[in-house]
Amino acid sequence: MWFGFSFLAIGMAVVMFIALIAMIMCAKKQDTVPAAKPAAIACMVVVMVCAFGILTQTGMFGDSSSSKIIANEMVYAKAGAYIPGKYIGEKFPGAKILFLVDDEKYNSRQKEIIESFKEGLAGRAEIIASECPRPLPPAPTEEAVAAEGTATTPPIPQGRMDSMMMPIQEIMTAQTVNDIMFKYPNVNMLVTFVGFPRDINNMDIWREENPEKRVKVALVSGEIYQLKPAFSAKQAVAAVAYSPKAKFDESKAPSDIQAAFDKRYLLITLENIESVLAEYPGLFPEEK
């Protein structure tokens, strides 16, 4: 994916190195050779231009190449949300949905993806709320509080630093999801943009014995390997997975939303799960 501008950056680095050597040599001879001084200035300009070009090509200035790649990937990401939104709107009209999302300060591009899901939903279901299952960071210790009065920047406790830096999938727990679900007893569908906690089996929504009262589950983004039992119980109704045939390259994403989705993803549903698993048996681990 990155080879195109990497070779260009390497070429500019070579030119910059040669120009730098020439600039040094001309600078040493500028007192004896009249043409050396303007040559040194010219070499310096080349060095500066090449340095700027390298920084641009490597993304330090948000270069056009990087911006195009990001924009192209965003087309796929938005298609990956639009299609399941469309499916849920058509298959479960009137559903009362709760979103699981990450905090925007950790995932700034998530808003566009959620908006794409809503566009696919087309108002055919009600979005009750959006909640972030990221556990609250541990409270600062007494030592840290005391240090705040004596130090300009007191140390951040390790536990708090971990919760600030780690991906939400690694730190959210079933209990955080349970606490969120408890706040919305009228919700009958959970749509997650952040996957599920590692201890997914401890989520309370699986314990409802009455099939009519079970909260349906849909996965827009995250790992699907945990969801086979939920599909078997007909509680998971839709999940987006990367297609084993997907090609990740710099080619322009299709302008058609369905075509962009099909090039990158699979939408696993109750209607097609058997045929999908027959074609791609490795999507879920073998049940023990």
Short mmCIF file of C-alpha atoms in Angstrom, two decimals:
data_model
loop_
_atom_site.label_atom_id
_atom_site.label_comp_id
_atom_site.label_asym_id
_atom_site.label_seq_id
_atom_site.Cartn_x
_atom_site.Cartn_y
_atom_site.Cartn_z
CA MET A 1 0.00 0.00 0.00
CA TRP A 2 2.77 2.40 0.86
CA PHE A 3 5.32 1.53 -1.80
CA GLY A 4 4.42 4.33 -4.22
CA PHE A 5 5.40 7.26 -2.09
CA SER A 6 8.05 5.33 -0.11
CA PHE A 7 10.24 5.03 -3.23
CA LEU A 8 9.71 8.72 -3.96
CA ALA A 9 10.73 9.60 -0.41
CA ILE A 10 13.86 7.43 -0.73
CA GLY A 11 14.76 9.13 -4.01
CA MET A 12 14.41 12.55 -2.43
CA ALA A 13 16.55 11.43 0.51
CA VAL A 14 19.32 10.40 -1.89
CA VAL A 15 19.14 13.74 -3.71
CA MET A 16 19.12 15.60 -0.42
CA PHE A 17 22.22 13.73 0.77
CA ILE A 18 24.10 14.52 -2.45
CA ALA A 19 23.03 18.17 -2.30
CA LEU A 20 24.12 18.39 1.33
CA ILE A 21 27.60 17.08 0.49
CA ALA A 22 27.85 19.48 -2.45
CA MET A 23 26.71 22.38 -0.25
CA ILE A 24 29.43 21.63 2.30
CA MET A 25 32.10 21.40 -0.40
CA CYS A 26 30.98 24.67 -2.03
CA ALA A 27 30.85 26.41 1.31
CA LYS A 28 34.48 25.50 1.94
CA LYS A 29 35.55 26.95 -1.44
CA GLN A 30 33.38 30.09 -1.50
CA ASP A 31 36.30 32.31 -0.49
CA THR A 32 38.47 31.15 -3.38
CA VAL A 33 35.96 30.22 -6.06
CA PRO A 34 33.41 32.96 -6.92
CA ALA A 35 30.84 30.52 -8.25
CA ALA A 36 30.97 28.39 -5.09
CA LYS A 37 28.79 30.68 -2.97
CA PRO A 38 25.73 30.75 -5.28
CA ALA A 39 26.20 27.01 -5.85
CA ALA A 40 26.13 26.45 -2.07
CA ILE A 41 22.91 28.47 -1.81
CA ALA A 42 21.36 26.47 -4.64
CA CYS A 43 22.33 23.22 -2.93
CA MET A 44 20.82 24.48 0.33
CA VAL A 45 17.54 25.17 -1.46
CA VAL A 46 17.58 21.63 -2.87
CA VAL A 47 18.18 20.24 0.62
CA MET A 48 15.26 22.23 2.02
CA VAL A 49 12.91 21.23 -0.80
CA CYS A 50 13.83 17.57 -0.46
CA ALA A 51 13.41 17.69 3.32
CA PHE A 52 9.96 19.21 2.93
CA GLY A 53 9.09 16.61 0.31
CA ILE A 54 10.16 13.73 2.55
CA LEU A 55 8.11 15.04 5.46
CA THR A 56 5.13 15.44 3.15
CA GLN A 57 5.44 11.97 1.65
CA THR A 58 5.78 10.34 5.06
CA GLY A 59 2.65 12.07 6.32
CA MET A 60 4.18 14.56 8.74
CA PHE A 61 2.18 17.38 7.19
CA GLY A 62 -0.98 15.44 6.43
CA ASP A 63 0.08 15.13 2.81
CA SER A 64 -2.27 14.61 -0.09
CA SER A 65 -1.20 10.98 -0.57
CA SER A 66 -1.99 10.10 3.03
CA SER A 67 -5.20 12.12 2.92
CA LYS A 68 -6.32 10.27 -0.19
CA ILE A 69 -5.60 6.90 1.40
CA ILE A 70 -7.48 7.86 4.56
CA ALA A 71 -10.43 9.19 2.54
CA ASN A 72 -10.49 6.02 0.45
CA GLU A 73 -10.49 3.81 3.53
CA MET A 74 -13.26 5.94 4.99
CA VAL A 75 -15.42 5.10 1.98
CA TYR A 76 -15.08 1.43 2.89
CA ALA A 77 -15.65 2.06 6.60
CA LYS A 78 -18.83 4.02 5.94
CA ALA A 79 -20.09 1.34 3.55
CA GLY A 80 -19.33 -1.19 6.29
CA ALA A 81 -21.79 0.67 8.53
CA TYR A 82 -24.41 1.70 5.97
CA ILE A 83 -25.20 -1.83 4.77
CA PRO A 84 -25.89 -3.36 8.22
CA GLY A 85 -27.90 -0.24 9.08
CA LYS A 86 -29.99 -0.78 5.95
CA TYR A 87 -30.42 -4.46 6.78
CA ILE A 88 -31.57 -3.78 10.34
CA GLY A 89 -33.95 -1.06 9.20
CA GLU A 90 -35.56 -3.44 6.71
CA LYS A 91 -35.63 -6.56 8.88
CA PHE A 92 -36.33 -5.02 12.29
CA PRO A 93 -38.42 -1.90 11.75
CA GLY A 94 -39.43 -0.25 14.98
CA ALA A 95 -36.50 -1.70 16.92
CA LYS A 96 -35.33 0.32 19.92
CA ILE A 97 -31.57 0.45 19.56
CA LEU A 98 -28.72 1.18 21.94
CA PHE A 99 -25.32 1.95 20.42
CA LEU A 100 -22.07 0.88 22.06
CA VAL A 101 -19.42 3.35 20.92
CA ASP A 102 -16.00 4.57 21.95
CA ASP A 103 -15.37 7.99 23.44
CA GLU A 104 -14.84 10.49 20.62
CA LYS A 105 -11.51 11.61 22.10
CA TYR A 106 -10.19 8.11 21.43
CA ASN A 107 -11.91 7.59 18.07
CA SER A 108 -12.44 10.83 16.17
CA ARG A 109 -13.58 9.19 12.90
CA GLN A 110 -16.24 7.07 14.54
CA LYS A 111 -18.88 9.79 14.17
CA GLU A 112 -18.85 9.53 10.36
CA ILE A 113 -19.25 5.75 10.58
CA ILE A 114 -22.20 6.03 12.97
CA GLU A 115 -23.84 8.63 10.73
CA SER A 116 -23.49 6.23 7.79
CA PHE A 117 -25.23 3.51 9.81
CA LYS A 118 -28.05 5.94 10.57
CA GLU A 119 -28.36 6.78 6.88
CA GLY A 120 -28.79 3.10 6.11
CA LEU A 121 -31.31 2.76 8.93
CA ALA A 122 -33.32 5.59 7.32
CA GLY A 123 -35.36 6.28 10.43
CA ARG A 124 -37.00 2.86 10.41
CA ALA A 125 -35.83 2.12 13.96
CA GLU A 126 -35.44 4.28 17.07
CA ILE A 127 -32.00 5.02 18.46
CA ILE A 128 -32.49 5.27 22.21
CA ALA A 129 -28.95 6.24 23.22
CA SER A 130 -25.23 5.91 22.55
CA GLU A 131 -23.05 4.75 25.41
CA CYS A 132 -19.34 4.12 25.84
CA PRO A 133 -18.42 0.95 27.78
CA ARG A 134 -14.87 2.17 28.45
CA PRO A 135 -14.33 1.67 32.20
CA LEU A 136 -13.65 4.79 34.19
CA PRO A 137 -9.95 5.19 35.00
CA PRO A 138 -8.95 4.47 38.59
CA ALA A 139 -9.12 7.42 40.94
CA PRO A 140 -5.75 9.02 41.68
CA THR A 141 -3.97 7.75 44.77
CA GLU A 142 -3.50 9.91 47.84
CA GLU A 143 0.17 10.23 46.91
CA ALA A 144 -0.75 11.58 43.46
CA VAL A 145 -3.22 14.04 44.97
CA ALA A 146 -0.56 15.23 47.40
CA ALA A 147 1.97 15.51 44.58
CA GLU A 148 -0.38 17.73 42.63
CA GLY A 149 0.16 20.47 45.15
CA THR A 150 3.94 20.24 44.95
CA ALA A 151 4.65 19.35 41.34
CA THR A 152 3.78 21.10 38.11
CA THR A 153 2.78 17.79 36.47
CA PRO A 154 2.13 15.01 38.99
CA PRO A 155 2.68 11.45 37.74
CA ILE A 156 -0.30 9.68 36.22
CA PRO A 157 -1.05 6.39 38.04
CA GLN A 158 -0.20 3.38 35.88
CA GLY A 159 -3.76 2.06 35.96
CA ARG A 160 -5.12 5.36 34.72
CA MET A 161 -2.51 5.56 31.96
CA ASP A 162 -3.40 2.03 30.83
CA SER A 163 -7.11 2.87 30.63
CA MET A 164 -6.33 6.04 28.67
CA MET A 165 -4.08 4.35 26.11
CA MET A 166 -5.47 0.83 25.64
CA PRO A 167 -8.05 0.00 22.95
CA ILE A 168 -11.53 -0.21 24.38
CA GLN A 169 -11.88 -3.84 23.28
CA GLU A 170 -9.07 -4.76 25.66
CA ILE A 171 -10.41 -3.06 28.77
CA MET A 172 -14.19 -3.03 28.60
CA THR A 173 -15.89 -5.76 30.59
CA ALA A 174 -19.22 -7.54 30.63
CA GLN A 175 -20.04 -5.64 33.81
CA THR A 176 -19.64 -2.25 32.12
CA VAL A 177 -22.03 -3.39 29.39
CA ASN A 178 -24.45 -4.81 31.98
CA ASP A 179 -24.47 -1.50 33.84
CA ILE A 180 -25.26 0.34 30.62
CA MET A 181 -28.03 -2.04 29.59
CA PHE A 182 -29.63 -1.72 33.05
CA LYS A 183 -30.20 1.98 32.33
CA TYR A 184 -32.31 1.25 29.24
CA PRO A 185 -34.89 -1.46 30.00
CA ASN A 186 -36.90 -0.61 26.87
CA VAL A 187 -34.00 -1.36 24.50
CA ASN A 188 -34.49 -4.50 22.42
CA MET A 189 -31.42 -4.29 20.17
CA LEU A 190 -27.77 -3.68 20.97
CA VAL A 191 -25.61 -2.43 18.07
CA THR A 192 -21.91 -2.29 18.83
CA PHE A 193 -19.26 -0.28 17.02
CA VAL A 194 -16.56 -1.43 19.46
CA GLY A 195 -16.98 -5.19 19.55
CA PHE A 196 -17.68 -7.09 22.74
CA PRO A 197 -15.78 -7.59 26.00
CA ARG A 198 -13.48 -10.57 26.34
CA ASP A 199 -15.77 -11.98 29.01
CA ILE A 200 -18.76 -11.77 26.67
CA ASN A 201 -20.37 -14.84 28.24
CA ASN A 202 -20.93 -12.85 31.44
CA MET A 203 -23.22 -10.35 29.75
CA ASP A 204 -26.70 -10.44 31.27
CA ILE A 205 -28.51 -10.25 27.94
CA TRP A 206 -27.76 -13.94 27.29
CA ARG A 207 -29.64 -15.00 30.44
CA GLU A 208 -33.14 -14.01 29.34
CA GLU A 209 -35.12 -17.25 28.98
CA ASN A 210 -38.09 -15.77 27.13
CA PRO A 211 -37.13 -15.57 23.41
CA GLU A 212 -39.56 -12.70 22.88
CA LYS A 213 -37.78 -10.56 25.47
CA ARG A 214 -34.20 -11.27 24.42
CA VAL A 215 -32.19 -8.26 23.31
CA LYS A 216 -31.04 -8.73 19.73
CA VAL A 217 -27.38 -8.08 18.94
CA ALA A 218 -25.66 -6.63 15.87
CA LEU A 219 -21.93 -6.13 15.35
CA VAL A 220 -20.82 -3.34 13.03
CA SER A 221 -17.16 -3.30 14.05
CA GLY A 222 -15.16 -5.73 16.16
CA GLU A 223 -14.25 -9.39 16.42
CA ILE A 224 -16.92 -11.86 15.37
CA TYR A 225 -15.37 -15.07 16.67
CA GLN A 226 -17.27 -14.77 19.97
CA LEU A 227 -20.68 -14.59 18.34
CA LYS A 228 -21.28 -18.13 17.06
CA PRO A 229 -23.32 -19.18 20.16
CA ALA A 230 -25.38 -15.99 19.89
CA PHE A 231 -26.14 -16.74 16.24
CA SER A 232 -27.04 -20.31 17.17
CA ALA A 233 -29.48 -18.93 19.75
CA LYS A 234 -30.86 -16.53 17.12
CA GLN A 235 -29.97 -13.60 19.38
CA ALA A 236 -27.20 -12.24 17.18
CA VAL A 237 -28.93 -11.08 14.01
CA ALA A 238 -26.18 -9.37 12.00
CA ALA A 239 -22.40 -9.06 12.07
CA VAL A 240 -19.92 -7.42 9.73
CA ALA A 241 -16.71 -9.34 9.06
CA TYR A 242 -13.79 -8.76 6.74
CA SER A 243 -14.13 -10.89 3.65
CA PRO A 244 -11.34 -13.48 3.27
CA LYS A 245 -11.24 -12.34 -0.37
CA ALA A 246 -10.73 -8.66 0.48
CA LYS A 247 -7.79 -6.91 -1.16
CA PHE A 248 -6.22 -4.03 0.71
CA ASP A 249 -4.60 -1.77 -1.86
CA GLU A 250 -4.61 1.82 -3.05
CA SER A 251 -7.17 1.31 -5.79
CA LYS A 252 -10.10 3.69 -5.56
CA ALA A 253 -13.05 2.38 -3.61
CA PRO A 254 -16.21 1.80 -5.68
CA SER A 255 -18.63 4.71 -5.61
CA ASP A 256 -21.57 2.33 -5.18
CA ILE A 257 -22.05 1.62 -1.46
CA GLN A 258 -23.01 -2.02 -1.91
CA ALA A 259 -20.08 -2.63 -4.25
CA ALA A 260 -17.67 -1.03 -1.78
CA PHE A 261 -19.08 -3.18 1.00
CA ASP A 262 -18.88 -6.38 -1.02
CA LYS A 263 -15.26 -5.69 -1.98
CA ARG A 264 -14.18 -5.52 1.65
CA TYR A 265 -16.76 -7.13 3.95
CA LEU A 266 -19.28 -9.87 4.59
CA LEU A 267 -22.62 -9.28 6.30
CA ILE A 268 -23.44 -12.37 8.31
CA THR A 269 -27.13 -12.72 9.14
CA LEU A 270 -29.49 -15.39 10.39
CA GLU A 271 -30.59 -15.93 6.79
CA ASN A 272 -27.13 -16.54 5.31
CA ILE A 273 -24.91 -17.77 8.14
CA GLU A 274 -25.00 -21.39 7.02
CA SER A 275 -24.04 -20.60 3.43
CA VAL A 276 -21.34 -18.14 4.56
CA LEU A 277 -19.80 -20.70 6.89
CA ALA A 278 -19.95 -23.33 4.18
CA GLU A 279 -17.85 -21.05 1.96
CA TYR A 280 -15.64 -19.66 4.76
CA PRO A 281 -15.54 -22.27 7.54
CA GLY A 282 -12.73 -20.48 9.36
CA LEU A 283 -14.76 -17.41 10.32
CA PHE A 284 -15.68 -18.92 13.68
CA PRO A 285 -13.55 -21.22 15.85
CA GLU A 286 -14.52 -24.83 16.25
CA GLU A 287 -16.97 -25.29 19.11
CA LYS A 288 -15.55 -27.33 21.98
#
